[in-house]
């Protein structure tokens, strides 16, 4: 199984500042034939189910604010919140869908400093 | 609007059985793969199983193979998870999720992401 490792486990950022979350996969999730990275990001607020933010490593889901962006390729990926808002307090998960079973990172908790 | 509503959670003794259901609405249920994903208390997410649009293919994480069975009833827009021989480590919130049509399909299964999720059903395995 592909192991997904996120860093840091938690971070505190001031309102309006940038938050950066990293995700590393134990093997590449880049598929050469279609030039796509099989990597998604989710946001989970307390007491709620996960919400899809980004797929194909950098494609925002419909309705997701453009302050959320994804980047990276191969084994190293980043989720950036360009200007943290109060409603962004949540746990964020990366997930690979390159192979079965799909696997998730352990999560990164984002709080307000 | 896509809606997924789980039911059937509860307290069960180790070795016991439980059946979860997920009622789907707001989309053509028979056109999508569907998954179950679980989350142990205070822990991360773990994909459990998924099932093809017509129910002809099913895939499971190793830890539940032979104990859990995923099924669907397209006439009733319903997804099910039969859980047998339950263990303490199966204690979790179980989410029903619609699988995206963007994914990777090979002989190991269909791997994708969940684009819509239900609110979850809590399953507690304890004596």
PDB file of C-alpha atoms in Angstrom:
ATOM      1  CA  UNK A   1       0.000   0.000   0.000  1.00  0.00           C
ATOM      2  CA  UNK A   2       1.123   3.568  -0.649  1.00  0.00           C
ATOM      3  CA  UNK A   3       1.890   5.400   2.607  1.00  0.00           C
ATOM      4  CA  UNK A   4       0.965   9.077   2.765  1.00  0.00           C
ATOM      5  CA  UNK A   5       2.810  11.261   5.271  1.00  0.00           C
ATOM      6  CA  UNK A   6       1.759  14.821   6.046  1.00  0.00           C
ATOM      7  CA  UNK A   7       3.727  17.560   7.750  1.00  0.00           C
ATOM      8  CA  UNK A   8       3.357  19.253  10.079  1.00  0.00           C
ATOM      9  CA  UNK A   9       0.808  17.446  12.270  1.00  0.00           C
ATOM     10  CA  UNK A  10      -0.549  20.836  13.308  1.00  0.00           C
ATOM     11  CA  UNK A  11       0.092  24.486  12.657  1.00  0.00           C
ATOM     12  CA  UNK A  12      -1.172  27.799  13.964  1.00  0.00           C
ATOM     13  CA  UNK A  13      -1.401  30.711  11.558  1.00  0.00           C
ATOM     14  CA  UNK A  14      -2.580  34.281  12.028  1.00  0.00           C
ATOM     15  CA  UNK A  15      -5.707  35.416  10.241  1.00  0.00           C
ATOM     16  CA  UNK A  16      -4.846  36.619   6.747  1.00  0.00           C
ATOM     17  CA  UNK A  17      -1.513  34.803   6.700  1.00  0.00           C
ATOM     18  CA  UNK A  18      -0.458  31.854   4.548  1.00  0.00           C
ATOM     19  CA  UNK A  19      -0.798  28.250   5.677  1.00  0.00           C
ATOM     20  CA  UNK A  20       1.199  25.506   3.976  1.00  0.00           C
ATOM     21  CA  UNK A  21       0.664  21.770   4.411  1.00  0.00           C
ATOM     22  CA  UNK A  22       2.937  19.153   2.912  1.00  0.00           C
ATOM     23  CA  UNK A  23       2.131  15.619   1.819  1.00  0.00           C
ATOM     24  CA  UNK A  24       4.604  12.966   0.749  1.00  0.00           C
ATOM     25  CA  UNK A  25       3.769   9.600  -0.822  1.00  0.00           C
ATOM     26  CA  UNK A  26       5.916   6.478  -0.435  1.00  0.00           C
ATOM     27  CA  UNK A  27       5.873   6.016  -4.202  1.00  0.00           C
ATOM     28  CA  UNK A  28       5.027   8.222  -7.133  1.00  0.00           C
ATOM     29  CA  UNK A  29       1.339   8.848  -7.799  1.00  0.00           C
ATOM     30  CA  UNK A  30       2.071  10.388 -11.213  1.00  0.00           C
ATOM     31  CA  UNK A  31       0.685   8.429 -14.155  1.00  0.00           C
ATOM     32  CA  UNK A  32       2.830   9.052 -17.218  1.00  0.00           C
ATOM     33  CA  UNK A  33       0.228   8.087 -19.823  1.00  0.00           C
ATOM     34  CA  UNK A  34      -2.119  10.969 -18.940  1.00  0.00           C
ATOM     35  CA  UNK A  35       0.352  13.262 -17.113  1.00  0.00           C
ATOM     36  CA  UNK A  36      -1.798  13.383 -14.001  1.00  0.00           C
ATOM     37  CA  UNK A  37      -1.049  13.150 -10.310  1.00  0.00           C
ATOM     38  CA  UNK A  38      -3.619  11.005  -8.501  1.00  0.00           C
ATOM     39  CA  UNK A  39      -3.737  13.135  -5.357  1.00  0.00           C
ATOM     40  CA  UNK A  40      -6.696  14.757  -3.589  1.00  0.00           C
ATOM     41  CA  UNK A  41      -7.078  17.081  -0.602  1.00  0.00           C
ATOM     42  CA  UNK A  42      -9.968  17.243   1.868  1.00  0.00           C
ATOM     43  CA  UNK A  43     -11.035  19.585   4.634  1.00  0.00           C
ATOM     44  CA  UNK A  44     -12.772  18.210   7.726  1.00  0.00           C
ATOM     45  CA  UNK A  45     -14.320  20.519  10.293  1.00  0.00           C
ATOM     46  CA  UNK A  46     -15.233  19.219  13.766  1.00  0.00           C
ATOM     47  CA  UNK A  47     -18.287  16.998  13.732  1.00  0.00           C
ATOM     48  CA  UNK A  48     -18.548  17.090   9.947  1.00  0.00           C
ATOM     49  CA  UNK A  49     -17.648  14.697   7.133  1.00  0.00           C
ATOM     50  CA  UNK A  50     -14.661  15.405   4.900  1.00  0.00           C
ATOM     51  CA  UNK A  51     -15.203  17.881   2.100  1.00  0.00           C
ATOM     52  CA  UNK A  52     -13.343  17.541  -1.185  1.00  0.00           C
ATOM     53  CA  UNK A  53     -11.164  20.574  -1.929  1.00  0.00           C
ATOM     54  CA  UNK A  54      -8.759  19.570  -4.679  1.00  0.00           C
ATOM     55  CA  UNK A  55      -8.154  16.640  -7.018  1.00  0.00           C
ATOM     56  CA  UNK A  56      -5.539  15.870  -9.687  1.00  0.00           C
ATOM     57  CA  UNK A  57      -3.214  17.580  -7.164  1.00  0.00           C
ATOM     58  CA  UNK A  58      -4.185  21.079  -8.281  1.00  0.00           C
ATOM     59  CA  UNK A  59      -7.771  21.178  -9.612  1.00  0.00           C
ATOM     60  CA  UNK A  60     -10.145  22.952  -7.244  1.00  0.00           C
ATOM     61  CA  UNK A  61     -13.531  21.378  -6.711  1.00  0.00           C
ATOM     62  CA  UNK A  62     -16.463  23.542  -7.766  1.00  0.00           C
ATOM     63  CA  UNK A  63     -17.317  26.110  -5.103  1.00  0.00           C
ATOM     64  CA  UNK A  64     -13.986  25.947  -3.267  1.00  0.00           C
ATOM     65  CA  UNK A  65     -12.545  29.431  -2.626  1.00  0.00           C
ATOM     66  CA  UNK A  66      -9.513  30.317  -4.708  1.00  0.00           C
ATOM     67  CA  UNK A  67      -7.419  30.941  -1.589  1.00  0.00           C
ATOM     68  CA  UNK A  68      -7.006  27.145  -1.567  1.00  0.00           C
ATOM     69  CA  UNK A  69      -4.439  25.838  -4.027  1.00  0.00           C
ATOM     70  CA  UNK A  70      -2.612  22.576  -4.570  1.00  0.00           C
ATOM     71  CA  UNK A  71       0.751  21.936  -6.138  1.00  0.00           C
ATOM     72  CA  UNK A  72       3.430  19.294  -6.525  1.00  0.00           C
ATOM     73  CA  UNK A  73       4.112  16.199  -8.548  1.00  0.00           C
ATOM     74  CA  UNK A  74       5.372  12.651  -8.191  1.00  0.00           C
ATOM     75  CA  UNK A  75       5.789  12.106  -4.454  1.00  0.00           C
ATOM     76  CA  UNK A  76       5.718  15.624  -2.971  1.00  0.00           C
ATOM     77  CA  UNK A  77       2.638  17.803  -2.740  1.00  0.00           C
ATOM     78  CA  UNK A  78       1.517  20.986  -1.017  1.00  0.00           C
ATOM     79  CA  UNK A  79      -1.809  22.492  -0.027  1.00  0.00           C
ATOM     80  CA  UNK A  80      -1.655  26.259   0.440  1.00  0.00           C
ATOM     81  CA  UNK A  81      -4.233  28.517   2.011  1.00  0.00           C
ATOM     82  CA  UNK A  82      -3.120  31.916   0.802  1.00  0.00           C
ATOM     83  CA  UNK A  83      -4.947  34.036   3.379  1.00  0.00           C
ATOM     84  CA  UNK A  84      -6.301  32.097   6.335  1.00  0.00           C
ATOM     85  CA  UNK A  85      -9.884  32.813   7.330  1.00  0.00           C
ATOM     86  CA  UNK A  86     -11.586  31.840  10.586  1.00  0.00           C
ATOM     87  CA  UNK A  87     -13.761  29.321   8.753  1.00  0.00           C
ATOM     88  CA  UNK A  88     -10.654  27.471   7.518  1.00  0.00           C
ATOM     89  CA  UNK A  89      -9.968  26.024  10.986  1.00  0.00           C
ATOM     90  CA  UNK A  90     -10.104  22.299  10.296  1.00  0.00           C
ATOM     91  CA  UNK A  91      -8.096  19.149   9.769  1.00  0.00           C
ATOM     92  CA  UNK A  92      -6.789  18.687   6.233  1.00  0.00           C
ATOM     93  CA  UNK A  93      -6.082  15.302   4.640  1.00  0.00           C
ATOM     94  CA  UNK A  94      -4.294  14.298   1.481  1.00  0.00           C
ATOM     95  CA  UNK A  95      -5.273  11.075  -0.284  1.00  0.00           C
ATOM     96  CA  UNK A  96      -3.760   9.122  -3.170  1.00  0.00           C
ATOM     97  CA  UNK A  97      -5.979   7.371  -5.684  1.00  0.00           C
ATOM     98  CA  UNK A  98      -3.206   5.946  -7.830  1.00  0.00           C
ATOM     99  CA  UNK A  99      -3.728   2.451  -6.484  1.00  0.00           C
ATOM    100  CA  UNK A 100      -6.124   0.349  -4.434  1.00  0.00           C
ATOM    101  CA  UNK A 101      -6.464   0.693  -1.538  1.00  0.00           C
ATOM    102  CA  UNK A 102      -6.704   4.466  -1.672  1.00  0.00           C
ATOM    103  CA  UNK A 103      -4.832   5.798   1.343  1.00  0.00           C
ATOM    104  CA  UNK A 104      -4.900   8.999   3.357  1.00  0.00           C
ATOM    105  CA  UNK A 105      -2.344  11.050   5.193  1.00  0.00           C
ATOM    106  CA  UNK A 106      -2.681  11.260   8.980  1.00  0.00           C
ATOM    107  CA  UNK A 107      -4.103  14.771   8.815  1.00  0.00           C
ATOM    108  CA  UNK A 108      -2.879  18.283   9.615  1.00  0.00           C
ATOM    109  CA  UNK A 109      -4.769  20.417  12.097  1.00  0.00           C
ATOM    110  CA  UNK A 110      -4.903  24.108  11.215  1.00  0.00           C
ATOM    111  CA  UNK A 111      -5.671  26.599  13.975  1.00  0.00           C
ATOM    112  CA  UNK A 112      -5.678  30.365  14.413  1.00  0.00           C
ATOM    113  CA  UNK A 113      -2.647  31.879  16.139  1.00  0.00           C
TER     114      UNK A 113
ATOM    115  CA  UNK B   1     -28.425  18.406  -4.479  1.00  0.00           C
ATOM    116  CA  UNK B   2     -26.539  15.212  -3.701  1.00  0.00           C
ATOM    117  CA  UNK B   3     -27.571  13.711  -0.372  1.00  0.00           C
ATOM    118  CA  UNK B   4     -26.220  10.642   1.391  1.00  0.00           C
ATOM    119  CA  UNK B   5     -27.787   9.574   4.673  1.00  0.00           C
ATOM    120  CA  UNK B   6     -26.360   6.698   6.689  1.00  0.00           C
ATOM    121  CA  UNK B   7     -28.313   4.621   9.178  1.00  0.00           C
ATOM    122  CA  UNK B   8     -27.899   1.457  11.225  1.00  0.00           C
ATOM    123  CA  UNK B   9     -25.058   2.394  13.523  1.00  0.00           C
ATOM    124  CA  UNK B  10     -24.999   1.468  17.186  1.00  0.00           C
ATOM    125  CA  UNK B  11     -23.370  -0.527  19.963  1.00  0.00           C
ATOM    126  CA  UNK B  12     -22.493  -4.157  19.276  1.00  0.00           C
ATOM    127  CA  UNK B  13     -20.506  -6.750  21.193  1.00  0.00           C
ATOM    128  CA  UNK B  14     -17.225  -8.137  19.861  1.00  0.00           C
ATOM    129  CA  UNK B  15     -17.953 -10.945  17.443  1.00  0.00           C
ATOM    130  CA  UNK B  16     -21.355  -9.521  16.638  1.00  0.00           C
ATOM    131  CA  UNK B  17     -22.861  -8.201  13.415  1.00  0.00           C
ATOM    132  CA  UNK B  18     -24.316  -4.931  12.192  1.00  0.00           C
ATOM    133  CA  UNK B  19     -25.700  -3.694   8.892  1.00  0.00           C
ATOM    134  CA  UNK B  20     -25.262  -0.117   7.742  1.00  0.00           C
ATOM    135  CA  UNK B  21     -27.326   1.497   5.037  1.00  0.00           C
ATOM    136  CA  UNK B  22     -26.921   4.673   3.014  1.00  0.00           C
ATOM    137  CA  UNK B  23     -29.854   6.323   1.268  1.00  0.00           C
ATOM    138  CA  UNK B  24     -28.781   8.282  -1.794  1.00  0.00           C
ATOM    139  CA  UNK B  25     -30.639  11.060  -3.584  1.00  0.00           C
ATOM    140  CA  UNK B  26     -30.042  13.981  -5.899  1.00  0.00           C
ATOM    141  CA  UNK B  27     -28.076  12.052  -8.521  1.00  0.00           C
ATOM    142  CA  UNK B  28     -28.339   8.966 -10.726  1.00  0.00           C
ATOM    143  CA  UNK B  29     -27.219   6.414  -8.153  1.00  0.00           C
ATOM    144  CA  UNK B  30     -26.795   3.576 -10.652  1.00  0.00           C
ATOM    145  CA  UNK B  31     -24.162   5.567 -12.565  1.00  0.00           C
ATOM    146  CA  UNK B  32     -21.597   5.797  -9.777  1.00  0.00           C
ATOM    147  CA  UNK B  33     -19.238   3.600  -7.868  1.00  0.00           C
ATOM    148  CA  UNK B  34     -19.856   3.982  -4.141  1.00  0.00           C
ATOM    149  CA  UNK B  35     -17.574   3.592  -1.122  1.00  0.00           C
ATOM    150  CA  UNK B  36     -17.533   3.221   2.619  1.00  0.00           C
ATOM    151  CA  UNK B  37     -14.814   5.110   4.504  1.00  0.00           C
ATOM    152  CA  UNK B  38     -14.349   4.963   8.280  1.00  0.00           C
ATOM    153  CA  UNK B  39     -12.775   7.122  10.942  1.00  0.00           C
ATOM    154  CA  UNK B  40     -11.891   5.790  14.375  1.00  0.00           C
ATOM    155  CA  UNK B  41     -12.468   8.257  17.243  1.00  0.00           C
ATOM    156  CA  UNK B  42      -9.871  11.029  17.080  1.00  0.00           C
ATOM    157  CA  UNK B  43      -8.083   9.311  14.196  1.00  0.00           C
ATOM    158  CA  UNK B  44      -7.673   9.655  10.443  1.00  0.00           C
ATOM    159  CA  UNK B  45      -9.594   8.312   7.489  1.00  0.00           C
ATOM    160  CA  UNK B  46      -9.500   4.725   6.210  1.00  0.00           C
ATOM    161  CA  UNK B  47     -11.161   3.529   3.013  1.00  0.00           C
ATOM    162  CA  UNK B  48     -13.086   0.302   3.690  1.00  0.00           C
ATOM    163  CA  UNK B  49     -14.726  -0.897   0.487  1.00  0.00           C
ATOM    164  CA  UNK B  50     -16.256   0.131  -2.809  1.00  0.00           C
ATOM    165  CA  UNK B  51     -18.694  -1.315  -5.318  1.00  0.00           C
ATOM    166  CA  UNK B  52     -19.165  -0.878  -9.032  1.00  0.00           C
ATOM    167  CA  UNK B  53     -22.186   0.855 -10.527  1.00  0.00           C
ATOM    168  CA  UNK B  54     -24.011  -2.412 -11.261  1.00  0.00           C
ATOM    169  CA  UNK B  55     -22.709  -4.256  -8.194  1.00  0.00           C
ATOM    170  CA  UNK B  56     -20.647  -6.695 -10.262  1.00  0.00           C
ATOM    171  CA  UNK B  57     -17.311  -5.765  -8.662  1.00  0.00           C
ATOM    172  CA  UNK B  58     -16.432  -5.160  -5.024  1.00  0.00           C
ATOM    173  CA  UNK B  59     -13.133  -4.311  -3.389  1.00  0.00           C
ATOM    174  CA  UNK B  60     -12.088  -4.241   0.253  1.00  0.00           C
ATOM    175  CA  UNK B  61      -9.222  -3.116   2.447  1.00  0.00           C
ATOM    176  CA  UNK B  62      -7.343  -6.168   3.734  1.00  0.00           C
ATOM    177  CA  UNK B  63      -8.394  -5.639   7.364  1.00  0.00           C
ATOM    178  CA  UNK B  64     -12.082  -6.295   6.606  1.00  0.00           C
ATOM    179  CA  UNK B  65     -11.852  -8.936   3.867  1.00  0.00           C
ATOM    180  CA  UNK B  66     -13.967 -11.973   4.713  1.00  0.00           C
ATOM    181  CA  UNK B  67     -15.833 -10.079   7.469  1.00  0.00           C
ATOM    182  CA  UNK B  68     -17.524  -7.161   5.693  1.00  0.00           C
ATOM    183  CA  UNK B  69     -19.705  -7.233   2.587  1.00  0.00           C
ATOM    184  CA  UNK B  70     -20.683  -4.204   0.537  1.00  0.00           C
ATOM    185  CA  UNK B  71     -23.834  -4.327  -1.580  1.00  0.00           C
ATOM    186  CA  UNK B  72     -26.246  -1.998  -3.326  1.00  0.00           C
ATOM    187  CA  UNK B  73     -29.848  -1.862  -4.478  1.00  0.00           C
ATOM    188  CA  UNK B  74     -30.080   0.463  -7.447  1.00  0.00           C
ATOM    189  CA  UNK B  75     -33.877   0.240  -7.511  1.00  0.00           C
ATOM    190  CA  UNK B  76     -33.961   1.702  -3.994  1.00  0.00           C
ATOM    191  CA  UNK B  77     -30.917   4.009  -4.352  1.00  0.00           C
ATOM    192  CA  UNK B  78     -29.385   2.267  -1.381  1.00  0.00           C
ATOM    193  CA  UNK B  79     -25.858   1.245  -0.403  1.00  0.00           C
ATOM    194  CA  UNK B  80     -25.235  -1.294   2.359  1.00  0.00           C
ATOM    195  CA  UNK B  81     -22.399  -2.607   4.478  1.00  0.00           C
ATOM    196  CA  UNK B  82     -22.865  -5.914   6.287  1.00  0.00           C
ATOM    197  CA  UNK B  83     -20.309  -6.146   9.082  1.00  0.00           C
ATOM    198  CA  UNK B  84     -19.696  -9.517  10.740  1.00  0.00           C
ATOM    199  CA  UNK B  85     -17.206 -10.771  13.334  1.00  0.00           C
ATOM    200  CA  UNK B  86     -16.791  -7.228  14.587  1.00  0.00           C
ATOM    201  CA  UNK B  87     -13.724  -6.270  16.609  1.00  0.00           C
ATOM    202  CA  UNK B  88     -12.871  -3.362  18.870  1.00  0.00           C
ATOM    203  CA  UNK B  89     -10.705  -1.862  16.156  1.00  0.00           C
ATOM    204  CA  UNK B  90     -13.774  -1.597  13.914  1.00  0.00           C
ATOM    205  CA  UNK B  91     -15.163   1.108  16.225  1.00  0.00           C
ATOM    206  CA  UNK B  92     -15.496   4.185  14.037  1.00  0.00           C
ATOM    207  CA  UNK B  93     -17.762   6.598  12.255  1.00  0.00           C
ATOM    208  CA  UNK B  94     -18.616   5.007   8.915  1.00  0.00           C
ATOM    209  CA  UNK B  95     -19.134   7.383   6.002  1.00  0.00           C
ATOM    210  CA  UNK B  96     -20.894   6.597   2.765  1.00  0.00           C
ATOM    211  CA  UNK B  97     -19.215   8.392  -0.137  1.00  0.00           C
ATOM    212  CA  UNK B  98     -19.928   8.798  -3.813  1.00  0.00           C
ATOM    213  CA  UNK B  99     -16.868   7.875  -5.852  1.00  0.00           C
ATOM    214  CA  UNK B 100     -15.754  10.337  -8.470  1.00  0.00           C
ATOM    215  CA  UNK B 101     -15.749   9.288 -12.116  1.00  0.00           C
ATOM    216  CA  UNK B 102     -12.077  10.338 -12.244  1.00  0.00           C
ATOM    217  CA  UNK B 103     -10.020   7.439 -11.073  1.00  0.00           C
ATOM    218  CA  UNK B 104      -7.633   4.602 -11.760  1.00  0.00           C
ATOM    219  CA  UNK B 105      -9.087   1.228 -12.712  1.00  0.00           C
ATOM    220  CA  UNK B 106      -6.993  -1.892 -12.864  1.00  0.00           C
ATOM    221  CA  UNK B 107      -7.201  -5.514 -11.730  1.00  0.00           C
ATOM    222  CA  UNK B 108      -6.703  -4.408  -8.111  1.00  0.00           C
ATOM    223  CA  UNK B 109      -9.796  -2.275  -8.123  1.00  0.00           C
ATOM    224  CA  UNK B 110     -11.096   1.202  -8.848  1.00  0.00           C
ATOM    225  CA  UNK B 111      -9.286   3.871  -6.903  1.00  0.00           C
ATOM    226  CA  UNK B 112     -10.639   7.387  -6.785  1.00  0.00           C
ATOM    227  CA  UNK B 113     -11.732  10.080  -4.370  1.00  0.00           C
ATOM    228  CA  UNK B 114     -15.049  10.759  -2.702  1.00  0.00           C
ATOM    229  CA  UNK B 115     -16.744  13.823  -4.139  1.00  0.00           C
ATOM    230  CA  UNK B 116     -19.754  13.722  -1.799  1.00  0.00           C
ATOM    231  CA  UNK B 117     -19.984  12.282   1.707  1.00  0.00           C
ATOM    232  CA  UNK B 118     -22.738  11.488   4.166  1.00  0.00           C
ATOM    233  CA  UNK B 119     -22.752  12.654   7.781  1.00  0.00           C
ATOM    234  CA  UNK B 120     -21.660   9.243   9.021  1.00  0.00           C
ATOM    235  CA  UNK B 121     -22.925   6.504  11.341  1.00  0.00           C
ATOM    236  CA  UNK B 122     -21.144   5.619  14.579  1.00  0.00           C
ATOM    237  CA  UNK B 123     -20.385   1.963  15.177  1.00  0.00           C
ATOM    238  CA  UNK B 124     -19.119   1.044  18.629  1.00  0.00           C
ATOM    239  CA  UNK B 125     -17.812  -2.455  19.271  1.00  0.00           C
ATOM    240  CA  UNK B 126     -17.577  -3.076  22.990  1.00  0.00           C
ATOM    241  CA  UNK B 127     -18.683  -5.526  25.658  1.00  0.00           C
TER     242      UNK B 127
END
